[in-house]
Coordinates of C-alpha atoms in Angstrom, one line a residue:
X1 CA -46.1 7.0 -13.4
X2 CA -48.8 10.0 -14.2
X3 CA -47.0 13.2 -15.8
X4 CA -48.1 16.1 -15.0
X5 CA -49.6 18.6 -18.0
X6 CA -46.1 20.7 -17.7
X7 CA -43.8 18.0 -17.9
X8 CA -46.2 16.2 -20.6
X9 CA -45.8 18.9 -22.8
X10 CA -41.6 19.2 -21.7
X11 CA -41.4 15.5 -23.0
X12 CA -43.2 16.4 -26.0
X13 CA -41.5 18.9 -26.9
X14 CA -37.6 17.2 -26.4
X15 CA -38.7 14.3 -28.2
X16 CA -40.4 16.9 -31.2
X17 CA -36.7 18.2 -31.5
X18 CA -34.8 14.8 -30.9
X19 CA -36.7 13.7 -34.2
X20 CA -36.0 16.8 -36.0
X21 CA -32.7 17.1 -35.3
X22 CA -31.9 13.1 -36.1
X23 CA -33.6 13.9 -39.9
X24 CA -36.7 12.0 -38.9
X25 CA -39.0 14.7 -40.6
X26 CA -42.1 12.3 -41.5
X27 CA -41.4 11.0 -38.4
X28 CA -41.5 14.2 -36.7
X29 CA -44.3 16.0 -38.7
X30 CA -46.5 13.0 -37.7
X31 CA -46.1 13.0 -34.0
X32 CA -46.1 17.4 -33.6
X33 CA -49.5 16.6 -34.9
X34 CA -50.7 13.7 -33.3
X35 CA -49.3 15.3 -30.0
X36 CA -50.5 18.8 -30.9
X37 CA -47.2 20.2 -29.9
X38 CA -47.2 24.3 -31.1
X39 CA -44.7 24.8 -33.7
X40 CA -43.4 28.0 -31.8
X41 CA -42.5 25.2 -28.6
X42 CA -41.1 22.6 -31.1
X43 CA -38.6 24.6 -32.2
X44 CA -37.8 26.5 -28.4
X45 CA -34.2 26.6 -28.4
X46 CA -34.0 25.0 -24.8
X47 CA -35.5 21.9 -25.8
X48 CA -32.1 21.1 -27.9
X49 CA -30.5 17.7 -26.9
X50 CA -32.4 18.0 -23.7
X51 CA -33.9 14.3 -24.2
X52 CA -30.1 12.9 -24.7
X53 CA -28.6 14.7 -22.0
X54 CA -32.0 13.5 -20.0
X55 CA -31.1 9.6 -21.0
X56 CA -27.8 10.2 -20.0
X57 CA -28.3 11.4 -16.8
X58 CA -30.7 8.1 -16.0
X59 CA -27.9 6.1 -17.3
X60 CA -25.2 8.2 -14.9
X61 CA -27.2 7.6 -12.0
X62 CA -28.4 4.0 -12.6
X63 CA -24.7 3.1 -12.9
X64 CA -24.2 5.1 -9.0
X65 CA -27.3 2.8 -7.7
X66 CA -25.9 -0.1 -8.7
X67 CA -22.3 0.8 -7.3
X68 CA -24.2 1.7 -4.0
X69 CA -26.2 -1.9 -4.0
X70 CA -23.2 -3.5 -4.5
X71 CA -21.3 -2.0 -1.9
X72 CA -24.3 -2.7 0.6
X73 CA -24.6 -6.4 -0.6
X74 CA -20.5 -6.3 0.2
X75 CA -21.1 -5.0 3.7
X76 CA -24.3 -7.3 4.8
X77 CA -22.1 -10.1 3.8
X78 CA -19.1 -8.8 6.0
X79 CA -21.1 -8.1 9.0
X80 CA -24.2 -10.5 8.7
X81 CA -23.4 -13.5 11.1
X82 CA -20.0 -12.5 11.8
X83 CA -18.5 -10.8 14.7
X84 CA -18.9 -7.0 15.9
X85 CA -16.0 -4.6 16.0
X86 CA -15.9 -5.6 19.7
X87 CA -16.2 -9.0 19.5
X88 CA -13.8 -9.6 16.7
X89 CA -10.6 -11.2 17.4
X90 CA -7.7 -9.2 16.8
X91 CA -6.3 -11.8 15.2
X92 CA -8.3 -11.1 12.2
X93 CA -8.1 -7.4 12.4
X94 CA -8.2 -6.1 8.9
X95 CA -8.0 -2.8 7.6
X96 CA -11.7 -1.4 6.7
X97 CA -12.8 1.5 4.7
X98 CA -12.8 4.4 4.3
X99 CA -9.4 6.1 6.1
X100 CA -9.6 6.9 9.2
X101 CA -7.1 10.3 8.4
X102 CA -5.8 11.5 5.7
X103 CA -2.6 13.2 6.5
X104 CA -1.6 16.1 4.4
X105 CA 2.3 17.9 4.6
X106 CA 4.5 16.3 2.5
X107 CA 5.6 18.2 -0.8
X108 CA 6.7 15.1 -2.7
X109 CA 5.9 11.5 -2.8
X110 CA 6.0 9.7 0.4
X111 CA 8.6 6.9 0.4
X112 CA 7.9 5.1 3.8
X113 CA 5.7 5.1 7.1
X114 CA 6.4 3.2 10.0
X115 CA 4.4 3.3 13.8
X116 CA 6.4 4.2 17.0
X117 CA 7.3 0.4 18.9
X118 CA 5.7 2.9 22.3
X119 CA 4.0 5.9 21.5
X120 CA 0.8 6.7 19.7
X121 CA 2.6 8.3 17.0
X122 CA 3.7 7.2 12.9
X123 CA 6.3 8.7 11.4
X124 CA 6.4 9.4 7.7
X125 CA 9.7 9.9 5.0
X126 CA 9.2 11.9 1.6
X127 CA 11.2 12.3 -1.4
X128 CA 10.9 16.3 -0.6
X129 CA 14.1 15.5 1.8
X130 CA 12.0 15.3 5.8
X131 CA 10.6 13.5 8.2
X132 CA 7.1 14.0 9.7
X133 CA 5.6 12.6 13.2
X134 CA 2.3 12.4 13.6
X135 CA -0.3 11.3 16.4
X136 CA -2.2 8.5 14.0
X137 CA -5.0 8.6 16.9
X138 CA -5.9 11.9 16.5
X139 CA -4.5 13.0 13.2
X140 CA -2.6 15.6 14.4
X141 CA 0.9 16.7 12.7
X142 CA 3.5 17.2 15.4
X143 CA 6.6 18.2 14.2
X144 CA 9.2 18.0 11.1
X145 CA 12.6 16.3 11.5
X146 CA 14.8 18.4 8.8
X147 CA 18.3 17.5 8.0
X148 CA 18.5 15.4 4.5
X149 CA 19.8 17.4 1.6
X150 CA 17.8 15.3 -1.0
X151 CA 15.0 12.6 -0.8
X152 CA 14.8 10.3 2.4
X153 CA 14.4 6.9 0.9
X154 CA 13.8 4.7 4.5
X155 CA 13.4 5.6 8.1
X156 CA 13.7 3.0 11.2
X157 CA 13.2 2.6 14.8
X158 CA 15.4 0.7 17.0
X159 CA 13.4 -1.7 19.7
X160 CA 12.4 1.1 22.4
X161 CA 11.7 3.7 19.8
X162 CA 14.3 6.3 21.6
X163 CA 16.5 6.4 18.2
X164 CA 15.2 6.7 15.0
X165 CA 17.7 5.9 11.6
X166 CA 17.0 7.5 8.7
X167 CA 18.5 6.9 4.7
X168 CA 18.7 9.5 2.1
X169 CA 20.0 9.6 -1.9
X170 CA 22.2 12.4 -0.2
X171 CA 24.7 9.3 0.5
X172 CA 24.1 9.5 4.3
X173 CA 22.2 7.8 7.2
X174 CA 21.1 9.7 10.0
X175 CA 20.4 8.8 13.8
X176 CA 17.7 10.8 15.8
X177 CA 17.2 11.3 19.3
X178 CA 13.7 10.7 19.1
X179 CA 13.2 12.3 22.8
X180 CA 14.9 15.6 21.9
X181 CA 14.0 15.5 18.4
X182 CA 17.7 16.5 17.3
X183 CA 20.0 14.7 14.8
X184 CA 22.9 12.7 16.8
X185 CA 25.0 11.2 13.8
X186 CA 25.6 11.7 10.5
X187 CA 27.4 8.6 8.9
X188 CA 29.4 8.6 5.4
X189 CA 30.1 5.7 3.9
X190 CA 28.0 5.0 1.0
X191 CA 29.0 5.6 -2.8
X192 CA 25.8 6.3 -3.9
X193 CA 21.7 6.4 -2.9
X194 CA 21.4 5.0 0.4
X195 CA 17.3 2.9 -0.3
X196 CA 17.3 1.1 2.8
X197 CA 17.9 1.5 6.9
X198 CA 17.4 -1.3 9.5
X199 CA 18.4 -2.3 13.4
X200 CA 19.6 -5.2 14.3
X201 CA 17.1 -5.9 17.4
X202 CA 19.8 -5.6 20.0
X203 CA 20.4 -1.8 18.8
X204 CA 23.5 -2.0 18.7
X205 CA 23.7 -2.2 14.9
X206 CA 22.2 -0.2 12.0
X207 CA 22.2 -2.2 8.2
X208 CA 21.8 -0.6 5.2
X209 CA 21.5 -1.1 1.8
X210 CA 22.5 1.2 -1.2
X211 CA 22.9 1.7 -5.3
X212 CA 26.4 1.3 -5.1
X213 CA 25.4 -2.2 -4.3
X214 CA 26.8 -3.0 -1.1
X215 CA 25.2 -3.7 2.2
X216 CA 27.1 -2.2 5.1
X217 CA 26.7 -3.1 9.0
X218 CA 27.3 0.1 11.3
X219 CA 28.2 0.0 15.3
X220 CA 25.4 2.7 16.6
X221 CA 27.4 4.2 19.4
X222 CA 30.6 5.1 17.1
X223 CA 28.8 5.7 13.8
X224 CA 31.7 3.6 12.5
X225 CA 31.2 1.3 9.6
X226 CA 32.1 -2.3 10.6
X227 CA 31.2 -4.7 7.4
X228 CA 30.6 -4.2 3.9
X229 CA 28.9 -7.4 2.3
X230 CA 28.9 -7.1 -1.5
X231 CA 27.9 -9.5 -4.4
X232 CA 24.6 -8.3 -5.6
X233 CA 25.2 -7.1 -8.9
X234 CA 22.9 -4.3 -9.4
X235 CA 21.2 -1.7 -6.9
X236 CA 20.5 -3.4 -3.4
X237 CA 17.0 -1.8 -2.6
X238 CA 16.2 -3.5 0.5
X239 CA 17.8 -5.1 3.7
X240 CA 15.9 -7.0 6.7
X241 CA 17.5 -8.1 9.6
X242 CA 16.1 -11.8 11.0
X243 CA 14.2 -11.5 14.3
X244 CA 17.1 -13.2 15.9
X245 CA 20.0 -10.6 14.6
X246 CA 21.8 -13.4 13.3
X247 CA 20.7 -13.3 9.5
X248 CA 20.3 -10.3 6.7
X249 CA 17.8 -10.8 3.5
X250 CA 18.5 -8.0 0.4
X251 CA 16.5 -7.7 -2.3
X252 CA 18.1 -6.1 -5.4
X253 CA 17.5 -5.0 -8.9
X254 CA 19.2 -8.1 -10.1
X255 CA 16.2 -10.2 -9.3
X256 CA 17.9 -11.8 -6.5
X257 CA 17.2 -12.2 -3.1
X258 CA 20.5 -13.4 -1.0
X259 CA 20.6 -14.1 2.6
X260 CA 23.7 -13.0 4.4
X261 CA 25.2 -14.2 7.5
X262 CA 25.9 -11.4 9.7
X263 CA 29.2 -12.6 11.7
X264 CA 30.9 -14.6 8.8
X265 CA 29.6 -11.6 6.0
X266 CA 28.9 -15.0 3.9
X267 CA 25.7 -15.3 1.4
X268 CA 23.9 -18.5 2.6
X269 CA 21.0 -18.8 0.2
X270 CA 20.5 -16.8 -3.0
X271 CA 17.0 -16.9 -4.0
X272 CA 16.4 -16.5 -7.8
X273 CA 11.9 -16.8 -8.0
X274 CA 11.3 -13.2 -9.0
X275 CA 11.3 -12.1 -12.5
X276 CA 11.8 -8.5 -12.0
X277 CA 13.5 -6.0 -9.4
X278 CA 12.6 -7.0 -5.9
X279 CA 11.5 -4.2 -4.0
X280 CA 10.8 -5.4 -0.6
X281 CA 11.6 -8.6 1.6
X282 CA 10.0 -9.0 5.7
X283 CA 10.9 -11.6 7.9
X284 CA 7.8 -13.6 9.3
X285 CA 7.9 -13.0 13.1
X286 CA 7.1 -16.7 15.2
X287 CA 3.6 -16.2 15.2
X288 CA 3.6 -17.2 10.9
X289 CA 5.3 -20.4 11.4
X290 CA 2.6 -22.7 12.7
X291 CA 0.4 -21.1 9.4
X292 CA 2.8 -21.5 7.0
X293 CA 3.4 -24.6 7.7
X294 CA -0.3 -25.3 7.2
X295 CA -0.5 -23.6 3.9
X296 CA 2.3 -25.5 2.8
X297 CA 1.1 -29.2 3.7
X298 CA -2.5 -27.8 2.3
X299 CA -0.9 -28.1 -1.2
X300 CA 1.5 -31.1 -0.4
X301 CA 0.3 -33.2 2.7
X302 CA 3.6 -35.0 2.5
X303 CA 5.7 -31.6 2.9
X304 CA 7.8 -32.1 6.2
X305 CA 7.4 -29.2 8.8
X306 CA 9.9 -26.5 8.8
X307 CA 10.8 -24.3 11.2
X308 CA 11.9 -21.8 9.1
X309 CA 12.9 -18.7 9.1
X310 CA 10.1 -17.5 6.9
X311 CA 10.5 -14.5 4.5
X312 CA 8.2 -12.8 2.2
X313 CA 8.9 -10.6 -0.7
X314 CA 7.2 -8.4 -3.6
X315 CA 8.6 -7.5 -6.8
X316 CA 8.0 -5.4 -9.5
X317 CA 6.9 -8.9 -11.7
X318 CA 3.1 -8.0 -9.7
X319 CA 3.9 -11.0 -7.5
X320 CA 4.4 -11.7 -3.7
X321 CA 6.4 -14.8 -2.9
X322 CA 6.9 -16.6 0.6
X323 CA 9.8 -18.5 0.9
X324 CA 11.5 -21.3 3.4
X325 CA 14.9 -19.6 4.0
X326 CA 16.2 -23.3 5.6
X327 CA 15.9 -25.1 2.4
X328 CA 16.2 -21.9 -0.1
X329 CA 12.6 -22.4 -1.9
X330 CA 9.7 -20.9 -2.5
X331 CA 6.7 -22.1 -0.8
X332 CA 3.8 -19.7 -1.3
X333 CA 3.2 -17.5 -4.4
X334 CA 0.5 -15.2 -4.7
X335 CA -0.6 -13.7 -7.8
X336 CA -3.6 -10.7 -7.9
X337 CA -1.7 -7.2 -8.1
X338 CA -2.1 -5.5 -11.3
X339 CA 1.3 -3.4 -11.3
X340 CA 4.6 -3.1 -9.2
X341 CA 4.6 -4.7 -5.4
X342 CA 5.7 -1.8 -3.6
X343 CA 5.8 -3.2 0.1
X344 CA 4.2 -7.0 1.5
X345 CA 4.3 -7.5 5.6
X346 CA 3.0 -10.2 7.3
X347 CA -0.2 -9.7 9.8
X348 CA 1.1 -9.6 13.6
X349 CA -1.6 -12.4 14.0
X350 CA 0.8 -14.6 11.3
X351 CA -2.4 -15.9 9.3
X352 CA -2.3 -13.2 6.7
X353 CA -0.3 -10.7 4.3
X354 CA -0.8 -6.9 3.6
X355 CA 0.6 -5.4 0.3
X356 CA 0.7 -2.4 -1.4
X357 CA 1.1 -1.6 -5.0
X358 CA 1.1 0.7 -7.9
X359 CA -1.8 -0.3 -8.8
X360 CA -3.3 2.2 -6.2
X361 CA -4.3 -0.9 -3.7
X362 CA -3.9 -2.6 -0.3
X363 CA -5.1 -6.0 -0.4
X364 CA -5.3 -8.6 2.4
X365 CA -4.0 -12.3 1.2
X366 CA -5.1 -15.3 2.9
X367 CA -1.7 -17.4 2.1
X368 CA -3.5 -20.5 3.1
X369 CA -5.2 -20.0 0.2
X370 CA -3.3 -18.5 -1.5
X371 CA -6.1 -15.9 -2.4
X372 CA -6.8 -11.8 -2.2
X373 CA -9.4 -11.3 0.5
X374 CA -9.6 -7.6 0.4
X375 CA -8.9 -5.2 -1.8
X376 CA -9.2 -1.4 -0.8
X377 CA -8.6 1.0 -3.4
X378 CA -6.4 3.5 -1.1
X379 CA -5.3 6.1 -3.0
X380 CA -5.3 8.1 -6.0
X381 CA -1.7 7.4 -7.0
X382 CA 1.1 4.2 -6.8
X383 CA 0.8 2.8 -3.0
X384 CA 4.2 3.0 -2.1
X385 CA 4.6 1.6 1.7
X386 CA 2.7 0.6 4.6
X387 CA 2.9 -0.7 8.3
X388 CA 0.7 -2.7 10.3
X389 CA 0.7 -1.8 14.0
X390 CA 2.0 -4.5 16.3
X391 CA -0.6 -4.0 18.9
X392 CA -3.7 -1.8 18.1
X393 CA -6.2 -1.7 15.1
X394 CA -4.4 0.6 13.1
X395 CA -2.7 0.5 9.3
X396 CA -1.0 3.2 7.6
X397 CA 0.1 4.2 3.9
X398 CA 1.6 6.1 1.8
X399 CA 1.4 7.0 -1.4
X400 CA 2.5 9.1 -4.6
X401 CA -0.2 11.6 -4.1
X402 CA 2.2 12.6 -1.4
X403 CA -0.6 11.4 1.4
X404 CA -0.7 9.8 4.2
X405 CA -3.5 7.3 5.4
X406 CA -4.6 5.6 8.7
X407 CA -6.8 3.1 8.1
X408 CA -9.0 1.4 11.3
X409 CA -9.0 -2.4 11.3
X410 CA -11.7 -4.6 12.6

């Protein structure tokens, strides 16, 4: 590259002063000379550190191109020889970035976000004590469901999405008529921070789960509390009820997983893998089965096929584990998150997992393989939930940073 005569005498005239000022004098006395810089411009004030803030810069921006080529060499890879958005099956719908939306509102961090089973809408619950709907296909805030005195910790819609349960460290659990928009119940019941809220699918029951550590089943129509089950022996975070109403899975801050019985209120299985608090259990719907089973007989071909139930579950030990809830053992365990597992769901397609974490990720795990297959960096703050919808391309999350995100899949 040819300088021109300005920028000739420029570089001169910082690398005159980037001697000087380093205490190379013979150095420096040689090369003004040889150079036939003026003393007047060797010792210009503006010159100062220009040459190290010049070599910085290069250094600054060859870091961004090589961020940039490796980001295109990531994308030529995903799309060269593979499927179009079109084409691609929606069984292996992942979420892409960037966001689609960033959804701002919320005072405090969010604590959960879940999709309407019907409409086009997500619904979002904060620590800052409400409960926003949204239209995750256009962005658009709706409206604010207000009623909790203190933080709403979980938020749930029964099958056709026409009542909608929320849990609160105010002791209570709500029930909205999500046509009208207006608070229907208020139930008591709890001793302490209600964490968790789930139907049964009938509708006809509500389960939750609370720090006083008890897990209660409430009758819907009376708002009357009908079972307690207790036996954890620390917080209960989490309760999910089985696809076929007939089984409950709590995860606590004892380390345990049990599996409860609905009708008898007996524990059937308590599961003891995790090393740290559990924060989140899911029940693998029908279409997991047939790929579980596969990943399991990939690492032991002599492994008899199960029919489950399936359940997954992440913990603040950074792992995710799948388990056989018929025989009581773990059967999967992945390994990649660098902090807390916040939330782990399994794909509607069954061949996959989605996670979130404080690490600030969502990653996509191939169980099969027991390996991370995507890894989006989705927010500035601990990921704290997410939901996959059941139907359409979309993901959401939510976050610390008090944000929500909907993230296209394809």
């Amino acid at each position: 590259m040819v300088l021109s005569a300005k920028h000739k005498d420029e570089l001169n005239c910082a690398i005159a002063d980037y001697l000087k000022s380093s205490g190379y004098t013979e150095a420096y006395n040689h090369f003004i000379q040889e150079a036939d810089v003026p003393s007047d411009k060797a010792n210009d004030k503006k010159f100062n550190g220009l040459l190290e803030k010049k070599w910085t810069s290069v250094l600054r921006l060859q870091k961004k191109v090589m961020d940039l080529e490796s980001k295109v060499t990531e994308t030529v890879k995903e799309y060269e020889g593979g499927a179009t958005k079109r084409e691609r099956s929606a069984d292996n719908w992942i979420p892409r970035p960037p966001e689609r939306y960033c959804l701002t509102g919320h005072r405090m961090p969010i604590s959960r976000v879940i999709f309407h089973p019907a409409y086009n809408v997500m619904v979002s619950a904060s620590e800052d004590g409400s409960i926003k709907v949204w239209d995750y296909e256009s962005g658009d805030f709706e409206r604010t469901l207000k009623g909790h005195t203190d933080a709403v910790n979980d938020i749930a819609f029964e099958s056709s999405g026409k009542i909608l349960a929320s849990c609160s460290s105010d002791l209570t659990i709500r029930l909205w008529d999500f046509v009208g928009f207006e608070c229907i119940k208020t139930m008591h019941g709890h001793d302490h921070t209600v964490s968790s809220v789930r139907f049964v699918p009938t509708g006809d029951f509500l389960v939750s789960a609370s720090r006083d550590k008890s897990i209660k089943v409430w009758e819907v129509s009376t708002g009357y509390c009908t079972k307690t089950l207790t036996g954890h022996r620390e917080w209960v975070r989490v309760a999910a009820v089985s696809p076929d109403g007939k089984l409950i899975a709590s995860g606590s801050n004892d380390h345990t997983i049990r599996i409860w019985e609905i009708a008898t209120k007996e524990c059937k299985v308590e599961l003891r893998e995790h090393d740290h608090v559990v924060e989140c259990v899911a029940w693998a719907p029908d279409s997991c089965n047939a790929h579980i089973n596969e990943a399991i007989q990939a690492e032991n071909p002599r492994a008899a096929k199960s029919e489950g139930p399936f359940l997954v579950s992440g913990s603040r030990d950074k792992t995710i584990k799948v388990y056989d809830v018929s025989t009581g053992t773990c059967v999967i365990s992945l390994i990649g998150h660098d902090n807390w597992v916040r939330q782990a769901i399994f794909h509607p397609a069954g061949k996959l997992i989605v996670s979130c974490a404080d690490d600030k990720t969502l990653r996509v795990w191939d169980f099969k393989n027991r390996r991370c297959t995507k890894t989006i960096a989705a927010h500035e703050h601990f990921v704290t939930c997410l939901d996959f919808h059941k139907s359409a391309p979309y993901v959401i999350t939510g976050s610390v940073d008090q944000l929500c995100k909907v993230w296209e899949c394809r």
